[in-house]
C-alpha atoms as an extended CHARMM CRD file, in Angstrom:
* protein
*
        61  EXT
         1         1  UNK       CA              2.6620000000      167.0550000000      222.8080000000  PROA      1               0.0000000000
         2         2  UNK       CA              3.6550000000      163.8210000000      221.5720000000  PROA      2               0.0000000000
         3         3  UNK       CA              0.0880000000      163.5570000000      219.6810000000  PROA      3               0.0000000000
         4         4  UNK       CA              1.2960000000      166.6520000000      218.0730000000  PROA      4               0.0000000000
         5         5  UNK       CA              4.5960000000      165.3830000000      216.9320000000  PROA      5               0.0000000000
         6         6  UNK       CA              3.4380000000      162.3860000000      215.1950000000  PROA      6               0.0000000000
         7         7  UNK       CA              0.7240000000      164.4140000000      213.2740000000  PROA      7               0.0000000000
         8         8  UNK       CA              3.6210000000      166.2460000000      212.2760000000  PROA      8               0.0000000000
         9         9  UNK       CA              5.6200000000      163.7880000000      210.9080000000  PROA      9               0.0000000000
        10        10  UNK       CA              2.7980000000      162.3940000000      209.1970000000  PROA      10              0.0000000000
        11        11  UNK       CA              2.1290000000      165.8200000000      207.5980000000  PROA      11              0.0000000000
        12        12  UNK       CA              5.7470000000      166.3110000000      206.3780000000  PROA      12              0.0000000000
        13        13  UNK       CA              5.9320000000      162.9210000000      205.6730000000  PROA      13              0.0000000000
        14        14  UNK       CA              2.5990000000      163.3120000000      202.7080000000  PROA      14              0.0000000000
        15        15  UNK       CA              3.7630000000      166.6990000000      202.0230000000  PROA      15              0.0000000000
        16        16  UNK       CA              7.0250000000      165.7700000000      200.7340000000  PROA      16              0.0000000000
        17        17  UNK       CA              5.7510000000      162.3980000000      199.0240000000  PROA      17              0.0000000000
        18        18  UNK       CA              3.6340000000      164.6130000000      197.1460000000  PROA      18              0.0000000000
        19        19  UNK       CA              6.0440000000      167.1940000000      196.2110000000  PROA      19              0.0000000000
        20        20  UNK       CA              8.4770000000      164.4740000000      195.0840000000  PROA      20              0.0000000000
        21        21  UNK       CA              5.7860000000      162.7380000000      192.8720000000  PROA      21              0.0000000000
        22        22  UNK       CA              5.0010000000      166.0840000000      190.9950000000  PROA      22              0.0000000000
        23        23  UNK       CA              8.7440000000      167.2770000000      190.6090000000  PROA      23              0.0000000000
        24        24  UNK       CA              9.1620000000      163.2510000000      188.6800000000  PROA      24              0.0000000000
        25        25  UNK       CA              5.8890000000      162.9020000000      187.1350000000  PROA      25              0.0000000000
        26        26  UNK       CA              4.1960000000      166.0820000000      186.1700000000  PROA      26              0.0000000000
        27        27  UNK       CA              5.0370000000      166.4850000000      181.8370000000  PROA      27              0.0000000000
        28        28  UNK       CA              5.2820000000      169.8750000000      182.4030000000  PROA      28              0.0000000000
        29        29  UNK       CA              7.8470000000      170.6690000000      184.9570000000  PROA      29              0.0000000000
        30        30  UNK       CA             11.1510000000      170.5110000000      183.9210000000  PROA      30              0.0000000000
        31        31  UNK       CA             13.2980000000      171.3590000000      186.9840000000  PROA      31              0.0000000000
        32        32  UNK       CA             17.4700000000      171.4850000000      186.4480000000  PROA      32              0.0000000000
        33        33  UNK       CA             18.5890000000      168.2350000000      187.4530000000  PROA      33              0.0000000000
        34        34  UNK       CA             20.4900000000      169.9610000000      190.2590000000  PROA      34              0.0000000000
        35        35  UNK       CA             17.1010000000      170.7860000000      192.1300000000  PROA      35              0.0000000000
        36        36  UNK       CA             15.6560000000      167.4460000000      191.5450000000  PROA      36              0.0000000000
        37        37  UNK       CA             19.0420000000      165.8700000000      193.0980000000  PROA      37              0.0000000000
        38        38  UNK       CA             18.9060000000      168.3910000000      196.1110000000  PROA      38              0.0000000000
        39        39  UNK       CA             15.2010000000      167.0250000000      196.9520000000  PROA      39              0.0000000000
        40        40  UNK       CA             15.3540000000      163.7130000000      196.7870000000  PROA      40              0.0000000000
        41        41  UNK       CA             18.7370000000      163.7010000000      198.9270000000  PROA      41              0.0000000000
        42        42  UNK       CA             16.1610000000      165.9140000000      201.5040000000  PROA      42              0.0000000000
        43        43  UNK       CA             13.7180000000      163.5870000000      201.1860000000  PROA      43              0.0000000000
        44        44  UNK       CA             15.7620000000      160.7100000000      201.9220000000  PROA      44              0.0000000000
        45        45  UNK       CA             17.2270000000      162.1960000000      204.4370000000  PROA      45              0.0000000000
        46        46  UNK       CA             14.1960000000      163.5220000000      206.1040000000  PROA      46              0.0000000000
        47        47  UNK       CA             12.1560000000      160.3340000000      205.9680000000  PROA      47              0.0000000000
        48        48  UNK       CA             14.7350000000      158.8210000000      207.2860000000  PROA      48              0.0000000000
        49        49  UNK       CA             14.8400000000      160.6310000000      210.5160000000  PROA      49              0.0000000000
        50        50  UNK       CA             11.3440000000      160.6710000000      211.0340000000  PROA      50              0.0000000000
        51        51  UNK       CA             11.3280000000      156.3020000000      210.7900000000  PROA      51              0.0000000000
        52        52  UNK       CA             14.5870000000      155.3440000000      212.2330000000  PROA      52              0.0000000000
        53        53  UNK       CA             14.2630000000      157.7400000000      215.3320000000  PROA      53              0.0000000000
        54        54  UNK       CA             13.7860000000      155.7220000000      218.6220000000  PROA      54              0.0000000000
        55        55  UNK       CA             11.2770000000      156.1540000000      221.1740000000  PROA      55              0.0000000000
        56        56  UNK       CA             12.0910000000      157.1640000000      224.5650000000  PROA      56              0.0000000000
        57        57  UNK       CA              8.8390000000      156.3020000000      225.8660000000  PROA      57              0.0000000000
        58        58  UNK       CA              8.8120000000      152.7550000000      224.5590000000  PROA      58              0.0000000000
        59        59  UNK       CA             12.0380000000      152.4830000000      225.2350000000  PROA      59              0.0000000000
        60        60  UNK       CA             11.5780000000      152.9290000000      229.1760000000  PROA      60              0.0000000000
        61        61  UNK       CA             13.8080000000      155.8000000000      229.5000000000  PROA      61              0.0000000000
């Protein structure tokens, strides 16, 4: 299960990088600024989880 979790994260982790790169980058999307400010706050928030949460296991717990 904890395999599992990781490849998870992982996924999330690229799909979000990638979503983030195309709602900045693309020329032709043009998103209200509102959207673009809900995502990255998401993203932030998100990633942030994912590489600040501690593990039990290698904590001995």
């Amino acid at each position: 299960m904890k395999k599992a979790w990781n490849d998870v994260k992982s996924f999330v982790t690229i799909i979000m990088t990638i979503g983030l790169i195309v709602l900045l980058l693309v020329p032709g999307i043009n998103p209200p600024s509102e959207i673009v400010a809900l995502y990255c706050t998401s993203y932030g928030a998100i990633i942030t989880y994912f590489f600040t949460k501690k593990d039990k296991d290698k904590e001995g717990e």
